[in-house]
Short mmCIF file of C-alpha atoms in Angstrom, two decimals:
data_model
loop_
_atom_site.label_atom_id
_atom_site.label_comp_id
_atom_site.label_asym_id
_atom_site.label_seq_id
_atom_site.Cartn_x
_atom_site.Cartn_y
_atom_site.Cartn_z
CA MET N 24 14.54 -9.69 -15.53
CA ALA N 25 12.93 -10.72 -18.38
CA THR N 26 11.75 -8.16 -20.80
CA VAL N 27 8.05 -7.75 -21.96
CA ASP N 28 8.72 -9.12 -25.39
CA GLN N 29 10.32 -11.95 -23.72
CA HIS N 30 7.38 -12.68 -21.54
CA CYS N 31 4.59 -12.03 -24.16
CA GLN N 32 3.62 -15.37 -25.81
CA GLN N 33 0.70 -16.28 -27.85
CA HIS N 34 -2.49 -17.26 -25.94
CA ASP N 35 -6.07 -17.20 -25.99
CA VAL N 36 -6.50 -15.60 -22.77
CA VAL N 37 -4.05 -13.92 -20.55
CA VAL N 38 -4.54 -12.45 -17.59
CA VAL N 39 -2.50 -9.00 -15.91
CA ILE N 40 -2.74 -8.48 -12.17
CA VAL N 41 -1.71 -4.97 -11.05
CA PRO N 42 -1.86 -4.66 -7.18
CA LEU N 43 -1.47 -1.63 -4.58
CA PRO N 44 2.05 -2.07 -3.22
CA ALA N 45 0.76 -2.42 0.47
CA GLN N 46 1.02 -6.10 1.96
CA GLY N 47 -2.31 -7.07 2.29
CA HIS N 48 -3.12 -5.97 -1.44
CA LEU N 49 -0.03 -7.99 -2.75
CA HIS N 50 -0.82 -10.89 -0.84
CA ALA N 51 -4.36 -11.31 -1.62
CA SER N 52 -3.36 -10.53 -5.68
CA LEU N 53 -0.64 -13.01 -5.52
CA GLU N 54 -2.80 -15.47 -4.16
CA LEU N 55 -5.29 -15.04 -7.01
CA ALA N 56 -2.55 -14.83 -9.53
CA ARG N 57 -1.65 -18.35 -8.13
CA ARG N 58 -4.92 -19.84 -8.17
CA LEU N 59 -5.48 -18.46 -11.98
CA SER N 60 -2.12 -19.77 -13.16
CA SER N 61 -1.83 -23.12 -11.68
CA ALA N 62 -5.19 -24.63 -10.96
CA HIS N 63 -6.88 -23.19 -13.94
CA ASN N 64 -3.90 -23.01 -16.66
CA LEU N 65 -4.03 -19.51 -17.24
CA PRO N 66 -0.97 -17.33 -18.07
CA VAL N 67 -0.76 -14.80 -15.35
CA TYR N 68 1.46 -11.59 -15.67
CA TYR N 69 1.70 -9.94 -11.90
CA VAL N 70 2.91 -6.31 -12.55
CA SER N 71 4.39 -4.07 -10.00
CA THR N 72 7.36 -1.77 -9.06
CA ALA N 73 10.67 -3.95 -8.70
CA ALA N 74 10.55 -3.37 -4.73
CA HIS N 75 6.80 -4.66 -4.40
CA VAL N 76 7.04 -7.75 -6.63
CA ARG N 77 10.14 -8.59 -4.44
CA GLN N 78 8.09 -8.20 -1.32
CA ALA N 79 5.40 -10.24 -2.77
CA GLN N 80 7.65 -12.93 -3.59
CA SER N 81 9.17 -12.89 -0.25
CA ARG N 82 6.43 -13.06 2.17
CA ALA N 83 4.77 -15.88 -0.03
CA ARG N 84 4.53 -19.02 2.68
CA GLY N 85 4.57 -22.57 1.69
CA TRP N 86 5.03 -22.08 -1.91
CA ASP N 87 7.68 -20.39 -4.57
CA PRO N 88 6.14 -17.87 -6.99
CA LEU N 89 9.12 -18.03 -9.07
CA LYS N 90 8.65 -21.73 -9.95
CA THR N 91 4.71 -21.76 -10.19
CA PRO N 92 3.83 -22.74 -14.15
CA ASN N 93 2.28 -19.87 -15.74
CA LEU N 94 3.26 -17.32 -13.36
CA LYS N 95 5.41 -14.29 -14.85
CA PHE N 96 6.46 -11.21 -13.16
CA SER N 97 6.89 -7.78 -14.61
CA GLU N 98 8.47 -5.60 -12.56
CA PHE N 99 9.43 -1.60 -13.14
CA GLU N 100 12.21 0.02 -11.44
CA VAL N 101 10.53 3.25 -9.85
CA SER N 102 12.53 5.54 -7.14
CA PHE N 103 10.48 6.93 -4.31
CA ASP N 104 10.92 8.40 -0.72
CA ILE N 105 10.94 6.07 2.21
CA PRO N 106 10.20 7.61 5.42
CA PRO N 107 10.08 5.44 8.95
CA PRO N 108 6.77 4.81 10.40
CA ASN N 109 5.56 7.36 13.20
CA PRO N 110 3.95 5.72 16.18
CA ASN N 111 3.11 8.84 17.69
CA ALA N 112 0.66 10.07 14.71
CA SER N 113 -2.71 11.07 15.76
CA ILE N 114 -3.98 9.02 12.89
CA LYS N 115 -2.63 5.54 12.86
CA PHE N 116 -3.19 5.17 8.90
CA PRO N 117 0.47 4.08 7.63
CA SER N 118 1.51 7.44 5.72
CA GLN N 119 5.03 6.31 5.26
CA LEU N 120 3.35 4.00 2.55
CA VAL N 121 1.90 6.94 0.63
CA PRO N 122 5.23 7.76 -1.25
CA ALA N 123 5.19 3.97 -2.35
CA PHE N 124 1.91 4.26 -3.67
CA ASN N 125 2.23 7.31 -5.57
CA SER N 126 5.31 5.64 -7.01
CA SER N 127 2.71 2.94 -8.27
CA LEU N 128 1.24 5.95 -10.47
CA HIS N 129 4.29 5.86 -12.88
CA LEU N 130 3.37 2.28 -14.03
CA ARG N 131 0.21 4.14 -16.08
CA GLU N 132 2.44 3.73 -19.33
CA PRO N 133 4.46 0.48 -18.73
CA VAL N 134 1.07 -1.08 -17.69
CA ALA N 135 -0.88 0.31 -20.98
CA GLU N 136 2.43 -0.92 -23.31
CA LEU N 137 2.29 -4.04 -21.73
CA VAL N 138 -1.53 -4.77 -22.33
CA LYS N 139 -1.04 -3.58 -25.90
CA LYS N 140 1.77 -5.87 -26.58
CA MET N 141 -0.35 -8.67 -25.32
CA ALA N 142 -3.73 -7.72 -27.04
CA ARG N 143 -2.07 -7.87 -30.15
CA ILE N 144 -0.93 -11.86 -29.98
CA SER N 145 -4.00 -12.76 -27.75
CA THR N 146 -7.68 -13.39 -28.23
CA LYS N 147 -8.34 -11.47 -24.97
CA VAL N 148 -6.38 -9.78 -22.18
CA VAL N 149 -8.17 -9.87 -18.84
CA VAL N 150 -6.83 -7.04 -16.47
CA ILE N 151 -7.67 -7.30 -12.61
CA HIS N 152 -6.56 -4.27 -10.83
CA ASP N 153 -7.20 -2.95 -6.93
CA PHE N 154 -9.53 -0.32 -6.89
CA LEU N 155 -6.66 1.85 -5.68
CA THR N 156 -4.39 1.28 -8.82
CA SER N 157 -7.81 2.22 -10.95
CA TYR N 158 -5.17 5.48 -12.04
CA VAL N 159 -2.75 3.05 -13.36
CA VAL N 160 -5.02 1.21 -15.89
CA GLN N 161 -7.43 3.97 -16.98
CA ASP N 162 -6.01 3.47 -20.63
CA VAL N 163 -6.72 -0.08 -20.71
CA PRO N 164 -10.39 0.20 -21.96
CA LYS N 165 -9.12 1.96 -24.80
CA ILE N 166 -6.98 -0.93 -26.25
CA PRO N 167 -9.05 -3.58 -28.33
CA ASN N 168 -9.50 -7.03 -26.81
CA THR N 169 -9.23 -6.25 -23.22
CA GLU N 170 -11.79 -6.57 -20.09
CA CYS N 171 -11.35 -5.04 -16.80
CA TYR N 172 -12.27 -6.42 -13.35
CA CYS N 173 -11.59 -4.36 -10.23
CA LEU N 174 -10.39 -6.35 -6.92
CA HIS N 175 -11.37 -5.57 -3.55
CA THR N 176 -9.17 -6.49 -0.94
CA VAL N 177 -11.59 -5.08 1.74
CA SER N 178 -14.80 -6.71 2.77
CA ALA N 179 -17.89 -6.83 0.69
CA PHE N 180 -19.93 -5.60 4.07
CA VAL N 181 -17.14 -2.42 3.84
CA VAL N 182 -17.91 -1.56 0.38
CA PHE N 183 -21.68 -1.90 0.60
CA SER N 184 -21.34 0.11 3.74
CA TYR N 185 -20.32 3.14 1.50
CA VAL N 186 -23.51 2.93 -0.12
CA TRP N 187 -25.64 2.65 2.72
CA ASP N 188 -23.79 5.87 3.83
CA ALA N 189 -24.70 7.52 0.57
CA VAL N 190 -28.17 6.50 -0.03
CA LYS N 191 -29.67 3.89 2.84
CA PRO N 192 -31.25 1.70 0.41
CA HIS N 193 -33.81 -0.77 1.60
CA VAL N 194 -32.14 -4.04 2.91
CA PRO N 195 -33.05 -7.22 4.81
CA LEU N 196 -33.46 -6.45 8.67
CA GLU N 197 -30.46 -8.71 9.64
CA ALA N 198 -27.92 -6.32 7.65
CA GLU N 199 -30.08 -3.12 9.00
CA VAL N 200 -29.26 -4.30 12.54
CA VAL N 201 -25.46 -4.18 11.93
CA LEU N 202 -25.26 -1.45 9.21
CA LYS N 203 -26.92 1.04 11.90
CA GLN N 204 -23.98 0.23 14.04
CA LEU N 205 -21.26 1.59 11.68
CA PRO N 206 -18.59 3.74 13.03
CA SER N 207 -17.86 6.95 11.50
CA LEU N 208 -15.00 7.14 8.70
CA GLU N 209 -13.35 9.88 10.78
CA GLY N 210 -9.75 9.31 11.59
CA CYS N 211 -9.67 6.24 9.29
CA ASN N 212 -7.02 7.68 6.55
CA SER N 213 -4.72 10.47 6.73
CA PRO N 214 -4.82 13.55 4.24
CA GLU N 215 -2.05 11.88 1.90
CA LEU N 216 -4.21 8.74 1.58
CA GLU N 217 -7.55 10.67 0.58
CA GLU N 218 -5.75 12.78 -2.02
CA PHE N 219 -3.94 9.44 -3.39
CA ALA N 220 -7.47 7.60 -3.26
CA GLN N 221 -9.36 10.89 -5.15
CA LYS N 222 -6.88 10.52 -8.14
CA GLN N 223 -8.35 6.62 -8.30
CA ILE N 224 -11.79 7.86 -8.07
CA ASP N 225 -11.22 10.33 -10.66
CA ALA N 226 -9.70 7.67 -13.00
CA ARG N 227 -12.23 5.08 -11.97
CA ILE N 228 -13.21 2.79 -15.03
CA TYR N 229 -16.32 0.77 -14.84
CA GLY N 230 -15.05 -2.73 -15.83
CA ALA N 231 -16.89 -5.85 -16.44
CA GLY N 232 -17.44 -6.66 -12.67
CA ASN N 233 -15.92 -7.03 -8.83
CA ILE N 234 -13.80 -9.81 -7.41
CA PHE N 235 -13.87 -9.72 -3.66
CA SER N 236 -11.31 -11.49 -1.19
CA THR N 237 -14.43 -12.90 0.58
CA SER N 238 -16.61 -16.05 0.65
CA ARG N 239 -20.43 -16.29 0.01
CA VAL N 240 -20.68 -18.34 3.21
CA ILE N 241 -19.07 -15.17 5.16
CA GLU N 242 -20.89 -12.60 3.39
CA GLY N 243 -23.16 -13.73 0.66
CA LEU N 244 -26.03 -11.19 2.11
CA TYR N 245 -23.50 -8.26 1.34
CA ILE N 246 -22.61 -9.76 -2.17
CA ASP N 247 -26.13 -10.43 -2.89
CA LEU N 248 -27.09 -6.88 -2.14
CA LEU N 249 -23.96 -5.39 -4.22
CA GLU N 250 -25.28 -7.35 -7.14
CA THR N 251 -28.40 -5.52 -7.01
CA MET N 252 -26.89 -2.32 -7.33
CA SER N 253 -24.01 -2.59 -9.65
CA GLY N 254 -23.68 -6.03 -11.73
CA LYS N 255 -21.72 -8.93 -11.51
CA GLN N 256 -19.94 -9.71 -8.27
CA TRP N 257 -17.48 -12.77 -7.35
CA ALA N 258 -16.65 -13.62 -4.20
CA LEU N 259 -13.27 -15.99 -4.71
CA GLY N 260 -12.00 -16.15 -1.18
CA PRO N 261 -10.22 -16.93 1.09
CA PHE N 262 -7.54 -15.99 -0.66
CA ASN N 263 -5.55 -18.36 2.02
CA PRO N 264 -5.26 -22.09 2.30
CA VAL N 265 -8.10 -23.57 4.41
CA GLU N 266 -6.37 -26.38 5.27
CA LEU N 267 -2.59 -26.61 6.29
CA GLU N 268 0.47 -28.91 6.21
CA ILE N 269 2.19 -27.84 9.18
CA PRO N 270 5.68 -29.10 9.45
CA THR N 271 6.38 -31.46 12.33
CA THR N 272 10.15 -31.88 11.82
CA ALA N 273 11.91 -29.37 13.67
CA ILE N 274 14.15 -28.35 10.41
CA ASN N 275 11.28 -26.89 8.74
CA ARG N 276 9.35 -25.65 11.83
CA HIS N 277 8.99 -22.18 13.07
CA TYR N 278 10.09 -21.59 16.77
CA SER N 279 6.59 -20.09 17.52
CA LEU N 280 4.88 -23.51 16.71
CA GLU N 281 7.43 -25.31 18.56
CA TRP N 282 6.17 -23.25 21.52
CA LEU N 283 2.83 -23.79 20.66
CA ASP N 284 3.24 -27.32 20.80
CA LYS N 285 3.32 -27.43 24.57
CA GLN N 286 0.44 -25.43 25.58
CA PRO N 287 -3.03 -26.54 26.05
CA VAL N 288 -6.06 -26.77 23.28
CA ASN N 289 -7.48 -23.24 22.71
CA SER N 290 -5.44 -21.66 25.43
CA VAL N 291 -3.25 -19.03 23.76
CA ILE N 292 -4.29 -15.79 22.23
CA PHE N 293 -2.25 -14.40 19.56
CA VAL N 294 -1.76 -10.65 19.23
CA SER N 295 -0.60 -9.04 15.95
CA PHE N 296 -1.73 -5.73 14.34
CA GLY N 297 -0.36 -6.48 10.86
CA SER N 298 2.16 -4.93 8.90
CA THR N 299 1.00 -1.53 8.66
CA THR N 300 0.68 -0.60 12.49
CA SER N 301 3.00 1.11 14.74
CA LEU N 302 2.20 1.63 18.33
CA SER N 303 3.54 4.23 20.79
CA GLU N 304 5.81 3.38 23.45
CA GLU N 305 3.21 4.18 26.09
CA GLU N 306 0.37 2.05 23.96
CA ILE N 307 3.03 -1.04 24.22
CA LYS N 308 3.39 -0.50 27.66
CA GLU N 309 -0.18 -0.87 28.59
CA LEU N 310 -0.69 -3.93 26.38
CA ALA N 311 2.29 -5.36 27.78
CA ILE N 312 0.93 -5.14 31.45
CA GLY N 313 -2.61 -5.98 30.34
CA LEU N 314 -1.55 -9.45 28.91
CA GLU N 315 0.38 -9.84 31.88
CA GLN N 316 -2.41 -9.43 34.34
CA SER N 317 -4.33 -11.43 32.37
CA GLN N 318 -2.76 -14.48 33.42
CA GLN N 319 -3.38 -15.94 29.81
CA ARG N 320 -1.04 -17.57 27.57
CA PHE N 321 -0.14 -15.26 24.56
CA ILE N 322 1.98 -14.88 21.67
CA TRP N 323 2.53 -11.28 20.66
CA VAL N 324 4.29 -9.82 17.30
CA LEU N 325 6.03 -6.80 18.41
CA ARG N 326 7.26 -5.53 15.44
CA ASP N 327 7.26 -2.01 13.71
CA ALA N 328 5.03 -1.30 10.84
CA ASP N 329 6.42 -1.99 7.27
CA LYS N 330 8.39 0.96 5.46
CA GLY N 331 7.58 1.67 1.52
CA ASP N 332 10.62 -0.73 0.85
CA ILE N 333 10.93 -3.39 3.43
CA PHE N 334 14.45 -4.24 2.19
CA THR N 335 16.07 -0.86 3.17
CA GLY N 336 17.23 0.92 6.26
CA ASP N 337 16.81 -0.05 10.00
CA VAL N 338 13.78 -1.13 11.89
CA ARG N 339 12.82 0.16 15.39
CA LYS N 340 13.15 -2.17 18.26
CA CYS N 341 10.06 -1.65 20.32
CA GLN N 342 10.84 -1.28 24.08
CA LEU N 343 9.03 -3.39 26.71
CA PRO N 344 9.08 -2.93 30.55
CA GLU N 345 12.01 -3.79 32.39
CA GLY N 346 12.41 -7.52 33.19
CA TYR N 347 8.99 -8.19 30.94
CA GLU N 348 9.96 -10.94 28.65
CA GLU N 349 11.58 -12.87 31.68
CA ARG N 350 8.61 -12.79 33.97
CA VAL N 351 6.16 -13.74 31.22
CA SER N 352 8.63 -16.46 29.80
CA GLU N 353 6.34 -19.62 31.05
CA ARG N 354 3.31 -18.48 29.33
CA GLY N 355 4.28 -15.56 27.08
CA LEU N 356 6.21 -15.30 23.86
CA VAL N 357 7.11 -11.87 22.43
CA MET N 358 8.31 -12.22 18.77
CA ARG N 359 10.05 -9.25 16.80
CA ASP N 360 10.19 -10.92 13.26
CA TRP N 361 8.06 -12.00 10.51
CA ALA N 362 5.55 -14.27 11.82
CA PRO N 363 3.64 -17.46 10.30
CA GLN N 364 0.39 -16.26 10.79
CA LEU N 365 -2.06 -18.82 9.27
CA GLU N 366 0.26 -21.48 10.79
CA ILE N 367 0.00 -20.12 14.28
CA LEU N 368 -3.73 -19.40 13.75
CA GLY N 369 -4.27 -23.04 12.54
CA HIS N 370 -2.44 -24.66 15.69
CA VAL N 371 -4.75 -26.44 17.84
CA SER N 372 -3.57 -24.21 20.97
CA THR N 373 -4.35 -21.09 19.65
CA GLY N 374 -7.83 -20.10 20.99
CA GLY N 375 -8.05 -16.33 20.26
CA PHE N 376 -6.81 -13.59 17.97
CA MET N 377 -6.13 -9.75 19.25
CA SER N 378 -6.19 -8.29 15.74
CA HIS N 379 -6.26 -4.97 14.02
CA CYS N 380 -8.78 -6.49 11.61
CA GLY N 381 -7.29 -5.86 8.44
CA TRP N 382 -9.71 -7.95 5.85
CA ASN N 383 -6.81 -10.60 5.15
CA SER N 384 -6.31 -10.87 9.02
CA CYS N 385 -10.32 -11.54 9.31
CA MET N 386 -10.42 -14.30 6.76
CA GLU N 387 -7.65 -16.13 7.80
CA SER N 388 -8.92 -16.09 11.53
CA ILE N 389 -12.41 -17.45 10.10
CA SER N 390 -10.75 -19.93 7.86
CA MET N 391 -8.58 -21.24 10.82
CA GLY N 392 -12.04 -21.07 13.57
CA VAL N 393 -10.29 -18.50 15.61
CA PRO N 394 -12.86 -15.75 17.49
CA ILE N 395 -11.31 -12.30 17.48
CA ALA N 396 -10.69 -9.43 19.92
CA ALA N 397 -11.13 -6.59 17.70
CA TRP N 398 -8.79 -3.47 17.91
CA PRO N 399 -9.28 -1.53 14.69
CA MET N 400 -6.44 0.85 13.70
CA HIS N 401 -7.27 2.71 10.20
CA SER N 402 -8.62 2.34 6.86
CA ASP N 403 -11.55 -0.22 6.51
CA GLN N 404 -10.46 -2.07 9.93
CA PRO N 405 -13.08 -0.23 12.15
CA ARG N 406 -16.03 -1.42 9.90
CA ASN N 407 -14.52 -4.79 9.51
CA ALA N 408 -14.77 -5.12 13.35
CA VAL N 409 -18.37 -4.33 13.52
CA MET N 410 -18.95 -7.15 11.02
CA ILE N 411 -16.69 -9.67 13.27
CA THR N 412 -18.49 -8.63 16.59
CA GLU N 413 -21.78 -7.61 15.23
CA GLY N 414 -22.89 -9.27 12.00
CA LEU N 415 -20.81 -12.64 12.41
CA LYS N 416 -20.69 -12.74 16.23
CA ILE N 417 -17.56 -14.10 16.35
CA GLY N 418 -15.43 -11.51 18.47
CA ILE N 419 -15.44 -8.84 21.02
CA SER N 420 -14.34 -4.95 20.67
CA VAL N 421 -11.10 -3.91 22.95
CA ARG N 422 -12.06 -0.46 22.37
CA GLU N 423 -14.99 1.84 20.90
CA TRP N 424 -13.86 3.59 17.71
CA GLU N 425 -14.89 6.95 19.21
CA LYS N 426 -12.24 6.31 21.66
CA ARG N 427 -9.30 5.60 19.25
CA ASN N 428 -7.34 8.61 20.37
CA GLU N 429 -7.21 7.54 24.11
CA VAL N 430 -4.67 4.74 24.86
CA VAL N 431 -6.11 1.45 25.67
CA PRO N 432 -5.45 1.30 29.37
CA ALA N 433 -4.25 -2.22 30.75
CA GLU N 434 -7.18 -3.03 32.37
CA THR N 435 -9.18 -2.71 29.24
CA VAL N 436 -6.62 -5.14 27.41
CA GLU N 437 -6.69 -7.37 30.64
CA LYS N 438 -10.73 -7.69 30.56
CA ALA N 439 -10.91 -8.29 26.80
CA VAL N 440 -8.45 -11.09 27.03
CA ARG N 441 -10.00 -12.90 30.15
CA THR N 442 -13.73 -12.72 28.38
CA LEU N 443 -12.24 -13.86 24.90
CA MET N 444 -10.42 -16.56 26.41
CA ALA N 445 -11.63 -17.73 29.70
CA SER N 446 -15.33 -16.87 29.75
CA PRO N 447 -18.52 -18.58 28.61
CA GLU N 448 -19.11 -15.26 26.13
CA GLY N 449 -15.62 -16.44 24.60
CA GLU N 450 -16.23 -20.06 24.40
CA GLU N 451 -19.55 -19.57 22.53
CA MET N 452 -17.73 -17.33 20.09
CA ARG N 453 -15.18 -19.96 19.86
CA GLN N 454 -17.74 -22.19 18.89
CA ARG N 455 -19.53 -20.12 16.17
CA ALA N 456 -15.97 -19.84 14.59
CA ALA N 457 -15.40 -23.30 14.71
CA GLU N 458 -18.75 -23.64 13.01
CA LEU N 459 -18.00 -20.91 10.10
CA LYS N 460 -14.48 -22.58 9.65
CA GLU N 461 -16.14 -25.81 8.53
CA ALA N 462 -18.74 -23.93 6.27
CA VAL N 463 -15.60 -22.21 4.61
CA LYS N 464 -13.93 -25.26 4.12
CA LEU N 465 -16.70 -27.13 2.56
CA SER N 466 -17.32 -24.12 0.36
CA VAL N 467 -13.62 -24.51 -1.54
CA MET N 468 -14.34 -28.24 -1.78
CA GLU N 469 -15.55 -29.94 -5.20
CA GLY N 470 -19.02 -28.58 -5.56
CA GLY N 471 -18.63 -26.06 -2.83
CA VAL N 472 -19.89 -22.54 -3.27
CA THR N 473 -16.68 -20.86 -3.74
CA GLN N 474 -15.21 -23.59 -6.04
CA LYS N 475 -18.35 -23.13 -8.33
CA GLU N 476 -17.86 -19.33 -8.19
CA MET N 477 -14.29 -19.50 -9.35
CA GLU N 478 -15.27 -22.03 -12.21
CA SER N 479 -17.95 -19.50 -13.18
CA PHE N 480 -15.25 -16.55 -13.00
CA VAL N 481 -13.04 -18.53 -15.27
CA ALA N 482 -15.51 -19.35 -17.68
CA HIS N 483 -16.59 -15.92 -17.89
CA ILE N 484 -13.20 -14.46 -18.67
CA THR N 485 -12.42 -17.31 -20.89
CA ARG N 486 -15.69 -17.37 -22.79
#
C-alpha cells in the first residue's frame, strides 16, 4: 500500500471521498470517484478501512479501479468484530454490519491528517462524505483550503420525507398525495444503528452542498423542494451505466445471461433482495412456493447477507424445498453467488424485478426500464417503495410495511408476480418504466440535464 506522502502530489483541486462501509454506499461513492477522476481529470482519493476498499474494488463491474487514472486508494487497517447475519431477527436491519460501521469511526484522525497534508500542497481539498461518515470528517472544516459536500446514497424523496415528518411544509399537490402515504419509520433500523447514527447527527457539519445519487428527470420535484430549504443540491446520478456493453462471447458472459438468452422478451422476473438482507427458512420456503405457483419465469439470487468483512468466514447456504430446483429448472434459475444485477436487468428477457428497494437497485431498475415488485426490508427501503409505487407508478407493493413482522405467504408472492408479469396493469408499468429509462438515457448525454449538472458541480468545486 502506498503511503499518504507518496500519494500526495501538488494539484490545484483534490477530491477526497469518505464512504460508509456498506455495499450500496461503497458502490455509489466509487462510481462518483470514477467519474470525477476519469471524465473530469480530477485527482480523487477514496478513503476507507482496508477491508472495505478491497470490497469496493472487487465488486466494480466492467472496469478496473486500480487501472483508473487519477483514482487513488487510501486504506487503513482497522480491526472489528464480524458477526454472522441473523435471518430470524425481528428487525431486518443488518445489525451484523454495525461493528464495521463503528470501525469507520477510527478514521477520524487519519482522514484529518490526510486532508491536512493535501491542503498544504493544493489550492483546495474537496471532501465528499457520506452522511453516515459525518463523525469521521468533523475536523475538516477547521483545516484551511477545504470544502465539504455530503453525499446521500438514499433518494431525494426519502431525505425530503424527513423534512415533511418534522414540519409539514407546503408542497405541490403532486408531492402531497405521495407524502401522505409515507409508512412509519418504526422497524426500519436497529437500536445499534440508531446509536451509530446519533453520533453522526451530533458531529454533523454544514458544508457547501449536498450530492444525490439520483437524476432530476426522476426526482426533480424533491430536489427542488430541498433546494428551497437547505441550499445547493446536485443530482449527479444514476451512479451506474445507462447503456451496457454486454459480452456476447461465452468466455466473458455470466451463466445467468446465457440462460436469459433462451427466454422470451420481458418474460423473466429477477428476484434479489440486495447485499444486506437475510431471509429466514420460512420466508424462503413461502417465496419458493409462490414463484413456482406463479408459473412465470424467474431468476432468484438466493444468498445470505454480507458480513462486515465479506472475505472472512463461512457463508450460510439457504435451503430450498426438496427437489425444488429440479422441478423449476425449465423456467427458473436459482443463483447462490454474486449476480451481475445491472446486466440481468438490462437483458431484453427481463421484464420485472422483485426488489428490497435499496436506492441503488431502484436506480438500476429505472435505468434499464424494468418495473418493480416492491418488498422493502429496512432503512430507507419502505419509503423508496412508496416513491416507486405511488410517485413514479412503475411498481406494485408485495406487502404493506405495517405487516412487516408477518411471513409473506406463497399466495401473496404468486399474486404479485402474476400481476407484474402477466397482467394489463403490469404491462402499463413496464411502459412507464421504459419511458423513464429513455428520459434517464437522454439526461446523461451531451446537453442532458444530468450531464449539465455534473459540469455545474465540477465548475463549482474548481472555481
